[in-house]
Coordinates of C-alpha atoms in Angstrom, one line a residue:
M52 CA 135.3 115.6 111.0
P53 CA 135.6 112.6 108.0
P54 CA 135.4 108.8 108.5
P55 CA 138.9 107.0 108.0
K56 CA 137.6 105.9 105.3
T57 CA 136.7 108.8 103.5
K58 CA 140.3 110.3 104.3
R59 CA 141.9 107.7 102.8
F60 CA 140.0 107.4 99.6
R61 CA 140.9 111.2 99.2
R62 CA 144.7 110.6 99.7
R63 CA 144.4 107.6 97.0
T64 CA 142.5 109.9 94.7
L65 CA 145.4 112.4 95.4
R66 CA 148.2 109.8 95.3
Q67 CA 146.9 108.6 91.7
I68 CA 146.4 112.6 90.1
L69 CA 149.6 113.0 91.3
G70 CA 150.9 110.5 89.9
G71 CA 149.1 110.6 86.8
V72 CA 151.1 114.1 86.2
R73 CA 154.8 112.6 87.1
R74 CA 153.8 109.8 84.5
R75 CA 152.4 113.0 81.5
A76 CA 155.6 115.2 82.4
R77 CA 157.7 111.9 82.1
R78 CA 156.0 111.5 79.3
A79 CA 156.4 115.4 78.1
A80 CA 159.5 115.5 78.9
G81 CA 161.1 112.4 77.2
T82 CA 159.1 114.0 73.3
V83 CA 161.0 116.9 74.3
R84 CA 164.4 114.9 74.6
R85 CA 163.8 112.4 71.8
V86 CA 162.7 116.3 69.4
W87 CA 166.0 117.5 69.9
R88 CA 168.0 114.2 69.3
R89 CA 166.1 113.5 66.7
S90 CA 166.2 117.5 65.2
L91 CA 169.3 119.2 63.8
Q92 CA 167.9 122.2 63.2
L93 CA 166.0 122.4 66.0
Q94 CA 170.2 122.0 68.0
V95 CA 171.9 124.9 66.0
V96 CA 168.5 127.1 66.0
T97 CA 168.3 126.8 69.9
S98 CA 172.1 127.8 70.4
T99 CA 171.6 130.3 68.7
L100 CA 169.7 131.9 70.2
V101 CA 170.9 131.2 73.5
I102 CA 174.0 132.9 72.2
S103 CA 172.6 135.6 70.3
V104 CA 170.6 135.9 73.6
T105 CA 173.4 136.1 75.8
V106 CA 174.9 139.0 73.7
V107 CA 172.1 141.0 73.6
V108 CA 171.8 141.2 77.6
V109 CA 175.4 141.7 78.7
L110 CA 175.3 144.3 75.6
G111 CA 171.7 146.3 76.6
V112 CA 173.0 146.0 80.4
F113 CA 176.1 147.8 79.5
L114 CA 174.4 150.4 76.9
S115 CA 172.2 150.6 79.0
D116 CA 173.9 151.4 82.1
Q117 CA 176.6 154.2 80.0
I118 CA 173.3 155.8 79.0
N119 CA 172.3 156.7 82.0
K120 CA 175.9 157.6 83.7
S121 CA 176.2 159.6 81.6
V122 CA 172.5 161.3 81.1
I123 CA 172.6 161.3 84.9
T124 CA 175.6 163.0 85.1
G125 CA 175.5 165.2 82.5
R126 CA 171.7 166.3 84.3
Q127 CA 174.0 166.6 87.7
D128 CA 177.1 168.7 86.3
A129 CA 174.1 170.8 84.9
A130 CA 172.2 171.2 87.9
A131 CA 175.6 171.9 90.1
G132 CA 176.0 175.3 87.9
E133 CA 172.4 176.5 88.4
A134 CA 173.1 176.0 91.4
F135 CA 175.7 177.8 92.3
A136 CA 175.0 181.1 90.5
D137 CA 172.3 181.1 92.4
R138 CA 174.3 180.5 95.7
V139 CA 175.5 183.1 94.0
Q140 CA 172.7 185.9 93.2
I141 CA 171.9 185.1 96.9
A142 CA 174.4 186.2 98.7
D143 CA 174.7 189.7 96.1
A144 CA 171.2 190.6 96.6
L145 CA 172.2 189.5 101.8
N146 CA 175.1 191.8 101.4
Q147 CA 173.8 194.4 99.4
E148 CA 169.9 194.4 101.3
L149 CA 172.7 194.9 104.6
D150 CA 174.6 197.7 102.5
D151 CA 171.2 199.5 102.1
Q152 CA 170.1 198.8 105.5
A153 CA 173.3 200.7 107.1
K154 CA 173.0 203.2 104.6
P155 CA 171.0 206.7 106.6
A156 CA 167.1 206.5 105.0
S157 CA 166.5 209.1 102.3
G158 CA 162.9 210.4 103.3
K159 CA 161.6 207.4 100.4
N160 CA 159.9 205.3 100.2
A161 CA 161.8 201.5 101.8
P162 CA 163.0 199.1 98.5
A163 CA 161.5 196.4 98.1
D164 CA 163.0 193.0 100.4
P165 CA 166.2 192.0 97.7
L166 CA 166.1 188.8 98.7
D167 CA 162.7 188.1 97.2
A168 CA 164.1 189.7 94.2
V169 CA 166.3 187.3 93.3
M170 CA 163.9 184.7 94.4
E171 CA 162.1 186.0 91.3
T172 CA 164.5 186.0 88.8
I173 CA 166.2 182.5 89.5
T174 CA 163.3 180.8 89.8
G175 CA 160.8 182.8 87.1
S176 CA 161.4 182.2 83.5
G177 CA 165.6 181.5 81.3
D178 CA 166.3 183.9 78.6
D179 CA 164.6 181.6 76.5
G180 CA 161.1 182.4 78.8
S181 CA 161.2 178.7 79.7
K182 CA 160.5 178.4 82.9
K183 CA 162.9 176.7 84.9
R184 CA 162.2 172.8 86.1
Y185 CA 163.3 172.5 89.5
E186 CA 162.3 175.0 93.1
V187 CA 164.4 176.6 96.0
L188 CA 164.4 176.9 99.4
V189 CA 165.9 179.3 101.2
L190 CA 165.8 178.6 105.0
N191 CA 167.5 180.8 108.0
P192 CA 168.2 178.9 111.6
A193 CA 168.7 181.9 113.8
S194 CA 165.5 184.0 111.6
P195 CA 162.8 181.5 111.0
G196 CA 160.8 184.6 109.3
R197 CA 163.7 185.4 106.4
S198 CA 163.4 181.6 104.9
R199 CA 161.9 182.2 101.9
A200 CA 160.9 178.5 99.1
S201 CA 159.4 178.7 95.4
G202 CA 156.5 176.2 94.0
N203 CA 155.4 173.7 96.7
V204 CA 158.2 173.0 98.4
M205 CA 158.9 172.9 102.3
P206 CA 161.7 172.7 104.6
A207 CA 159.7 169.0 105.9
N208 CA 161.4 168.0 101.8
V209 CA 164.7 168.1 102.5
P210 CA 166.8 164.8 103.2
E211 CA 168.0 164.5 107.0
P212 CA 171.1 163.8 106.4
L213 CA 171.8 166.8 103.9
Q214 CA 170.4 169.1 106.3
Q215 CA 172.7 167.0 109.1
W216 CA 175.9 167.1 106.5
L217 CA 175.3 171.0 106.2
H218 CA 174.8 171.8 109.7
R219 CA 178.7 170.2 111.4
Q220 CA 179.8 172.1 107.9
V221 CA 178.6 175.3 109.1
E222 CA 182.1 177.8 108.5
K223 CA 183.8 175.2 107.1
I224 CA 183.3 174.8 104.1
P225 CA 183.0 177.6 100.6
N226 CA 180.2 178.3 99.3
D227 CA 181.0 176.3 95.5
K228 CA 181.3 173.4 97.2
P229 CA 177.7 171.4 97.8
Y230 CA 176.7 168.8 98.7
L231 CA 174.4 167.0 96.2
H232 CA 171.9 164.1 97.6
K233 CA 169.1 161.7 95.7
A234 CA 166.0 161.0 96.9
Y235 CA 162.4 159.8 96.0
I236 CA 160.8 163.0 97.8
K237 CA 157.1 163.9 97.9
F238 CA 155.8 166.8 97.9
T239 CA 152.9 168.6 98.9
G240 CA 150.0 168.3 96.4
E241 CA 152.1 165.2 94.7
S242 CA 150.5 161.9 94.9
Q243 CA 153.3 159.8 94.2
S244 CA 157.1 160.4 94.8
R245 CA 159.8 161.5 92.1
L246 CA 163.1 161.0 92.3
T247 CA 165.0 163.9 92.8
L248 CA 168.5 165.5 92.8
V249 CA 168.5 168.2 96.1
I250 CA 171.7 170.0 96.5
G251 CA 172.9 172.2 100.0
G252 CA 175.0 174.4 100.0
L253 CA 175.6 177.2 102.4
V254 CA 175.9 181.1 101.3
S255 CA 178.0 183.2 104.2
V256 CA 176.1 187.4 105.4
D257 CA 179.0 189.5 105.9
G258 CA 176.3 190.5 109.4
G259 CA 178.0 186.9 110.2
A260 CA 174.2 185.2 109.2
T261 CA 174.2 181.9 107.7
Y262 CA 171.7 181.2 104.8
E263 CA 170.6 177.1 103.9
V264 CA 169.8 176.8 100.0
Y265 CA 168.3 174.3 98.6
H266 CA 167.8 173.2 95.0
F267 CA 165.6 170.3 94.0
F268 CA 166.1 169.2 90.9
P269 CA 163.7 166.5 89.5
F270 CA 164.7 163.5 87.1
S271 CA 161.5 162.8 85.9
E272 CA 162.3 163.9 81.9
E273 CA 165.9 161.6 82.3
E274 CA 163.4 159.1 84.1
Q275 CA 161.0 159.3 81.3
M276 CA 163.3 159.3 78.8
L277 CA 166.0 156.7 80.3
S278 CA 162.9 154.2 80.7
N279 CA 162.0 154.8 77.2
V280 CA 165.9 154.4 76.6
R281 CA 165.4 150.6 78.1
L282 CA 161.8 150.7 76.4
A283 CA 164.2 149.7 73.3
I284 CA 166.9 148.4 74.0
V285 CA 164.8 145.5 74.5
V286 CA 162.4 145.7 71.4
V287 CA 165.5 145.7 69.3
G288 CA 166.8 142.9 71.1
F289 CA 164.5 141.4 70.8
G290 CA 163.7 141.8 66.8
L291 CA 167.8 141.2 66.8
V292 CA 167.2 138.2 68.6
L293 CA 164.6 137.0 66.4
L294 CA 166.4 137.4 63.2
L295 CA 169.3 135.4 64.0
A296 CA 167.3 133.4 65.6
A297 CA 164.8 133.2 61.7
I298 CA 168.7 133.7 59.9
A299 CA 170.4 130.0 61.8
S300 CA 167.0 128.2 60.8
L301 CA 167.1 129.4 57.0
V302 CA 170.8 128.2 56.7
T303 CA 170.6 125.1 58.7
R304 CA 167.3 124.3 56.8
Q305 CA 169.4 124.6 53.3
V306 CA 171.9 122.4 55.0
V307 CA 170.1 119.7 56.7
S308 CA 166.9 119.6 54.2
P309 CA 169.8 117.7 51.2
V310 CA 171.1 115.4 54.6
R311 CA 167.3 115.1 55.8
L312 CA 166.8 114.3 52.0
A313 CA 170.2 111.7 51.9
R314 CA 169.2 109.9 55.4
Q315 CA 165.4 108.7 54.3
A316 CA 167.5 107.7 50.7
A317 CA 170.3 105.8 52.5
E318 CA 167.3 103.8 55.1
R319 CA 164.9 103.2 51.7
L320 CA 168.6 101.6 50.0
A321 CA 169.2 99.5 53.0
S322 CA 165.4 98.7 53.2
G323 CA 166.2 96.6 49.5
K324 CA 165.5 99.4 47.0
L325 CA 168.5 98.9 45.3
D326 CA 167.5 101.6 42.5
E327 CA 167.2 104.6 45.1
R328 CA 169.3 107.8 44.0
L329 CA 169.4 111.7 44.9
R330 CA 168.9 114.4 43.0
V331 CA 172.2 116.7 42.4
R332 CA 171.5 120.2 43.1
G333 CA 174.2 122.5 41.6
E334 CA 178.3 122.0 41.9
D335 CA 179.0 123.3 45.2
D336 CA 179.9 120.5 48.8
L337 CA 175.9 119.3 49.4
A338 CA 176.0 118.3 45.2
R339 CA 179.0 116.5 45.4
L340 CA 177.8 114.7 48.5
A341 CA 174.4 113.8 46.6
A342 CA 176.4 112.6 43.9
S343 CA 178.9 110.0 45.6
F344 CA 176.1 108.8 47.5
N345 CA 174.6 107.8 44.1
E346 CA 177.9 106.4 42.9
M347 CA 177.9 104.5 45.7
A348 CA 174.4 103.1 46.2
G349 CA 175.1 102.5 41.5
N350 CA 177.9 100.0 43.0
L351 CA 176.4 98.7 46.0
A352 CA 173.6 97.5 43.9
L353 CA 175.8 96.0 41.8
K354 CA 177.9 94.4 43.8
I355 CA 175.0 93.4 46.0
H356 CA 173.5 91.6 43.0
Q357 CA 177.0 89.8 41.9
L358 CA 176.9 88.8 45.2
E359 CA 173.4 87.2 44.6
E360 CA 174.3 86.3 41.7
L361 CA 177.1 84.0 42.7
S362 CA 174.4 83.0 46.2
Q363 CA 172.3 81.9 44.4
V364 CA 175.4 79.9 41.7
Q365 CA 177.0 78.3 45.1
R366 CA 172.7 77.7 45.9
Q367 CA 172.6 75.4 42.9
F368 CA 175.4 74.1 43.0
V369 CA 174.6 72.6 46.4
S370 CA 171.5 71.4 45.9
D371 CA 172.6 69.8 42.4
V372 CA 175.9 68.2 44.1
S373 CA 173.5 67.0 46.6
H374 CA 170.2 65.5 44.6
E375 CA 173.4 63.9 41.9
L376 CA 174.9 62.1 45.1
R377 CA 171.8 61.1 46.4
T378 CA 172.0 58.1 43.6
P379 CA 175.2 56.7 43.8
L380 CA 175.5 56.8 47.4
T381 CA 172.3 54.6 47.6
T382 CA 173.5 52.1 45.5
V383 CA 177.1 52.7 47.5
R384 CA 174.7 52.0 49.7
M385 CA 173.1 48.8 48.9
A386 CA 176.4 48.0 48.3
A387 CA 177.5 48.6 52.1
D388 CA 174.7 46.3 53.5
L389 CA 175.5 43.5 51.7
L390 CA 178.8 43.2 52.8
Y391 CA 177.5 44.8 57.0
D392 CA 174.9 41.4 56.7
A393 CA 177.9 39.4 55.7
R394 CA 180.8 40.6 58.2
E395 CA 181.0 37.2 60.0
D396 CA 182.2 35.6 57.2
F397 CA 184.7 37.9 56.6
E398 CA 188.2 38.5 58.7
P399 CA 188.9 40.0 61.2
M400 CA 190.1 43.1 59.4
A401 CA 187.2 42.9 55.8
A402 CA 185.2 42.9 58.7
R403 CA 186.6 45.9 60.8
S404 CA 186.2 47.2 57.1
A405 CA 183.1 46.5 56.4
E406 CA 182.1 48.7 59.9
L407 CA 184.0 50.8 59.5
M408 CA 182.6 51.4 55.9
Q409 CA 178.5 50.9 57.6
A410 CA 179.0 54.2 60.3
Q411 CA 180.6 56.4 57.7
L412 CA 177.8 55.5 54.8
E413 CA 175.1 56.2 58.0
R414 CA 176.9 59.8 58.4
F415 CA 177.5 60.4 55.1
E416 CA 173.6 60.2 54.7
S417 CA 172.9 62.2 57.9
M418 CA 175.6 65.1 56.3
L419 CA 174.3 64.7 52.2
A420 CA 170.7 65.5 54.2
D421 CA 171.3 68.6 56.2
L422 CA 172.9 69.3 53.6
L423 CA 170.2 69.2 51.1
E424 CA 168.2 70.8 54.6
I425 CA 170.2 73.9 54.6
S426 CA 170.0 74.6 50.7
R427 CA 166.5 74.4 51.5
Y428 CA 167.2 77.5 53.8
D429 CA 168.9 79.6 51.9
A430 CA 167.0 79.3 49.1
G431 CA 164.4 80.2 50.8
A432 CA 161.9 76.6 50.5
A433 CA 161.3 76.0 53.7
T434 CA 158.7 75.4 55.2
L435 CA 156.1 75.5 58.1
D436 CA 153.5 71.9 59.4
L437 CA 152.2 73.9 62.0
D438 CA 150.1 72.3 64.7
S439 CA 148.7 73.0 68.3
V440 CA 151.1 70.5 70.1
D441 CA 151.9 70.3 74.2
V442 CA 155.9 70.9 74.0
R443 CA 156.3 68.7 76.5
D444 CA 155.4 65.7 74.9
V445 CA 158.6 67.0 71.8
V446 CA 160.6 67.0 74.8
L447 CA 159.3 63.2 76.6
R448 CA 160.2 62.2 73.1
A449 CA 163.1 63.9 71.9
I450 CA 164.6 62.4 75.0
G451 CA 163.9 59.3 74.3
D452 CA 165.0 59.4 70.6
S453 CA 168.7 60.7 73.3
E454 CA 168.8 58.2 75.6
A455 CA 170.2 55.4 73.8
L456 CA 173.7 57.3 73.1
A457 CA 173.4 59.6 76.7
E458 CA 174.0 55.5 77.8
R459 CA 176.7 55.2 75.8
H460 CA 178.7 58.3 77.4
N461 CA 177.6 57.5 80.9
T462 CA 175.2 61.0 81.2
R463 CA 171.7 61.2 82.2
F464 CA 168.9 63.1 81.7
E465 CA 167.2 66.0 84.6
L466 CA 163.6 66.8 84.0
R467 CA 161.7 70.3 84.8
L468 CA 158.9 70.4 83.6
P469 CA 156.3 72.3 84.6
N470 CA 152.7 70.4 85.7
E471 CA 150.3 72.3 83.1
P472 CA 150.1 71.8 79.6
C473 CA 152.6 74.0 77.8
M474 CA 150.5 74.5 74.3
A475 CA 152.1 76.5 71.3
E476 CA 151.3 76.3 67.4
V477 CA 154.3 74.4 66.2
D478 CA 156.1 72.2 64.1
N479 CA 156.4 69.2 65.6
R480 CA 158.6 67.8 63.6
R481 CA 161.7 70.8 63.1
V482 CA 161.2 71.6 67.2
E483 CA 161.7 67.5 68.3
R484 CA 164.9 68.0 65.7
I485 CA 166.0 71.8 67.4
L486 CA 165.8 69.4 71.1
R487 CA 167.3 65.9 69.4
N488 CA 170.8 68.9 68.5
L489 CA 170.3 70.3 71.6
L490 CA 170.6 67.1 73.6
F491 CA 173.5 65.4 71.3
N492 CA 175.2 68.1 71.8
A493 CA 174.5 68.2 76.0
I494 CA 176.5 64.8 75.6
E495 CA 179.1 65.0 73.5
H496 CA 180.4 68.1 75.2
G497 CA 178.8 67.4 78.3
E498 CA 181.5 65.2 79.8
G499 CA 179.0 62.8 80.9
K500 CA 178.0 64.7 83.6
D501 CA 174.0 64.9 84.6
V502 CA 172.1 67.3 81.7
V503 CA 169.4 69.5 82.8
V504 CA 165.7 70.1 81.0
T505 CA 164.0 73.0 82.4
V506 CA 160.5 73.6 80.0
G507 CA 159.0 77.5 80.8
A508 CA 155.6 79.2 79.8
D509 CA 153.6 82.0 80.1
R510 CA 151.6 83.8 78.8
D511 CA 152.8 84.8 74.9
A512 CA 155.2 81.4 75.1
V513 CA 157.3 78.7 76.5
A514 CA 160.6 77.9 76.9
V515 CA 163.0 74.7 76.9
A516 CA 166.6 75.1 78.3
V517 CA 169.0 72.3 78.1
R518 CA 172.3 72.9 81.1
D519 CA 175.1 70.5 80.2
H520 CA 178.6 70.6 82.8
G521 CA 180.5 70.4 80.7
I522 CA 183.5 72.2 79.4
G523 CA 181.9 75.1 78.5
L524 CA 181.9 78.2 76.2
K525 CA 184.3 80.7 76.3
P526 CA 184.0 84.5 75.9
G527 CA 182.1 85.2 72.4
E528 CA 181.6 81.2 71.3
E529 CA 178.1 82.2 72.4
T530 CA 177.3 84.0 68.3
L531 CA 180.2 81.1 66.6
V532 CA 179.0 78.2 67.9
F533 CA 175.7 78.2 65.5
D534 CA 178.3 79.2 62.4
R535 CA 178.4 76.5 60.0
F536 CA 181.1 73.7 60.8
W537 CA 182.1 75.6 64.1
R538 CA 184.1 73.8 67.0
A539 CA 184.9 75.8 70.3
D540 CA 188.6 73.3 69.7
P541 CA 189.6 72.4 65.8
S542 CA 191.6 69.6 66.7
R543 CA 189.1 67.4 68.7
A544 CA 186.9 64.3 66.7
R545 CA 183.6 64.5 67.0
T546 CA 182.2 61.6 69.6
I547 CA 178.6 61.6 68.1
G548 CA 179.6 61.5 64.2
G549 CA 177.9 64.7 64.4
T550 CA 177.6 67.4 60.5
G551 CA 179.2 70.6 61.9
L552 CA 175.5 71.6 60.8
G553 CA 173.1 70.4 63.8
L554 CA 173.2 73.4 65.4
A555 CA 172.7 76.3 62.4
I556 CA 170.3 74.3 61.5
S557 CA 168.4 74.6 64.5
R558 CA 168.2 78.4 65.2
E559 CA 167.2 78.3 61.3
D560 CA 164.1 76.3 62.9
A561 CA 164.3 78.0 65.6
T562 CA 164.0 82.3 64.1
L563 CA 161.2 80.1 61.3
H564 CA 158.3 79.9 64.3
G565 CA 159.5 83.3 65.2
G566 CA 161.0 82.5 67.4
W567 CA 165.2 82.6 69.3
L568 CA 167.8 79.6 70.5
Q569 CA 170.1 81.6 71.9
A570 CA 173.6 80.5 74.4
W571 CA 175.4 81.0 77.5
G572 CA 178.5 79.4 78.5
Q573 CA 181.7 79.9 80.8
P574 CA 184.6 77.9 80.5
G575 CA 184.5 75.0 83.2
E576 CA 180.8 76.2 84.9
G577 CA 179.2 74.7 81.2
T578 CA 176.9 75.8 78.6
Q579 CA 173.3 76.0 78.9
F580 CA 171.7 76.9 75.1
R581 CA 167.7 78.3 75.7
L582 CA 164.8 77.4 73.1
T583 CA 162.0 80.1 73.3
L584 CA 158.9 80.1 71.3
P585 CA 155.8 81.9 70.4
R586 CA 152.5 80.4 71.6
D587 CA 151.0 81.6 68.8
A588 CA 152.5 81.6 64.5
G589 CA 153.6 84.4 64.1
A590 CA 153.1 86.5 66.9
D591 CA 156.4 88.6 68.1
L592 CA 158.3 87.5 71.1
K593 CA 158.7 90.2 73.9
G594 CA 160.4 88.1 76.4
S595 CA 161.4 84.7 77.6
P596 CA 159.6 82.2 80.7
L597 CA 164.0 81.1 81.2
P598 CA 166.4 83.2 81.9
L599 CA 169.4 82.1 80.0
V600 CA 171.7 82.7 82.4
P601 CA 171.4 79.6 84.8
P602 CA 170.0 80.0 88.0
E603 CA 172.4 79.0 90.8
I604 CA 175.1 81.1 88.4
E605 CA 172.7 84.0 88.4
M606 CA 172.9 83.9 92.2
R607 CA 176.5 83.2 93.1
R608 CA 176.8 86.5 90.4
T609 CA 174.8 88.5 92.9
W610 CA 176.5 87.0 96.2
R611 CA 179.8 87.5 95.4
G612 CA 179.0 91.6 94.0
Q613 CA 176.8 91.7 97.8
M614 CA 180.3 91.0 99.9
T615 CA 182.6 93.8 101.2
P616 CA 186.2 92.8 101.7
V617 CA 187.7 93.0 104.5
L618 CA 191.9 94.5 104.8
L619 CA 193.8 92.2 107.0
P620 CA 195.4 93.8 109.2
A621 CA 199.5 93.3 107.0
T622 CA 201.7 90.4 107.6
G623 CA 205.7 90.3 107.6
D624 CA 206.3 91.0 104.3
G625 CA 204.0 94.3 104.1
A626 CA 201.4 92.5 101.7
G627 CA 197.7 92.9 103.2
H628 CA 194.8 89.7 102.3
D629 CA 191.4 90.5 101.3
E630 CA 189.3 89.0 102.7
D631 CA 185.4 87.2 101.5

């Protein structure tokens, strides 16, 4: 008996082998499903094959059954006619023998046995010289010596049901209505059984004796012919199915090939190759489709070119205006600083005006800087100054810059930082700007409640989540929040003087790093923004170390989904209640 370790090793090896087989089978099945979904030609050819196979099988079975019935019925009718004629001859021979025996002896030699003569006649050659294909057995139960048989037929070859039926029908059945029975019979001297039609009938002699006459008609030739017919039907049906499949494949290829070329051209057109066109051949529907595609591609290229020119003009206009505004803004700024510094010498209304002008100038400068930054992104001129930094330090600096604003709004920060360093190759300035924008947004919409800042990291990415417990976001606003100058409530004034471009610039900064900036929110539950950046610059993100939905919200959803409603008894007004 093998030791337990060997048994466990064998079971583990068997499980590994079975697991590998299952994985290969799943991969093969997945490949087949993918090829099936992506190939119109394969679907059409397969459908044609299934339909044609069904039709050919039905027709083949029907034709085979009809041919079989026709051949067997014809053979049975012919055999019944031959058997009836033979029984008449046998009856005449036996009656003649009785007449000869009744006559007085003439002194001549006794005539030959008429039964032997008739047996030789009915089992010999036919009128055309061909030997008959059946055997005859004549039985006399009362006088076995009077029985006769041709060929290798024996009384034991008579099917028992046929013989029993004849015994019950003695003196009840006319000679012209025999009993037919088909069975596989193994004759003497043969190695295999043959399908044989046995026709049994009774012959009554004038003297009262009754003979049992059995005719054996082998169906070997009919079986061979029917087998050849079935084989021919199968071969012709298989060839017809292949021919239909080939025709379907050819016809489908003529239709699918232009469609496939159109798909490839559309993919190249979508990738930016606006000069892609299809070759037009003929005047059929596919040719008109190609001409329509070319016309669409030309119009699309023209529109895109016009939009590019318009966008270029707009970007240039914004850039030029922003740069041109810097000189007068600097002059106005200098004058405003002088007025702001001397505001204590002014009257209260003038001093307040100097303070408002100073605040609005700061906001205008911030908006102008944001517009210049947006114009650089639109022009594709933004670049990264990468450096390997600890993201925790970047988060701490951003929180330090936001503490003064948080104190004015009675907001506290709750930090959840890992103990290990979270190193990543990022642009320190841009990431810090993203975090400041997220913190400012959380402070403005957090309604004075705590803001939770969480940092997470795994092998491929680092993430920072900023969670507030304020007004939240309505469904569908998770993506709109990153649009330029978008507000959830247009009637609500900005409390911290933002420009409306902070989150839009933050998303552009995250995309420039190859990262994600995503938002989640629910009315009354607050919002959470998650920034995910790859540890190595240029690497593709496959996931985030932190969940987008806060854990407490996810737990609450799971808890509610697992609860089973209980239907309480109906109250007096017939109303029922569901209790969690």
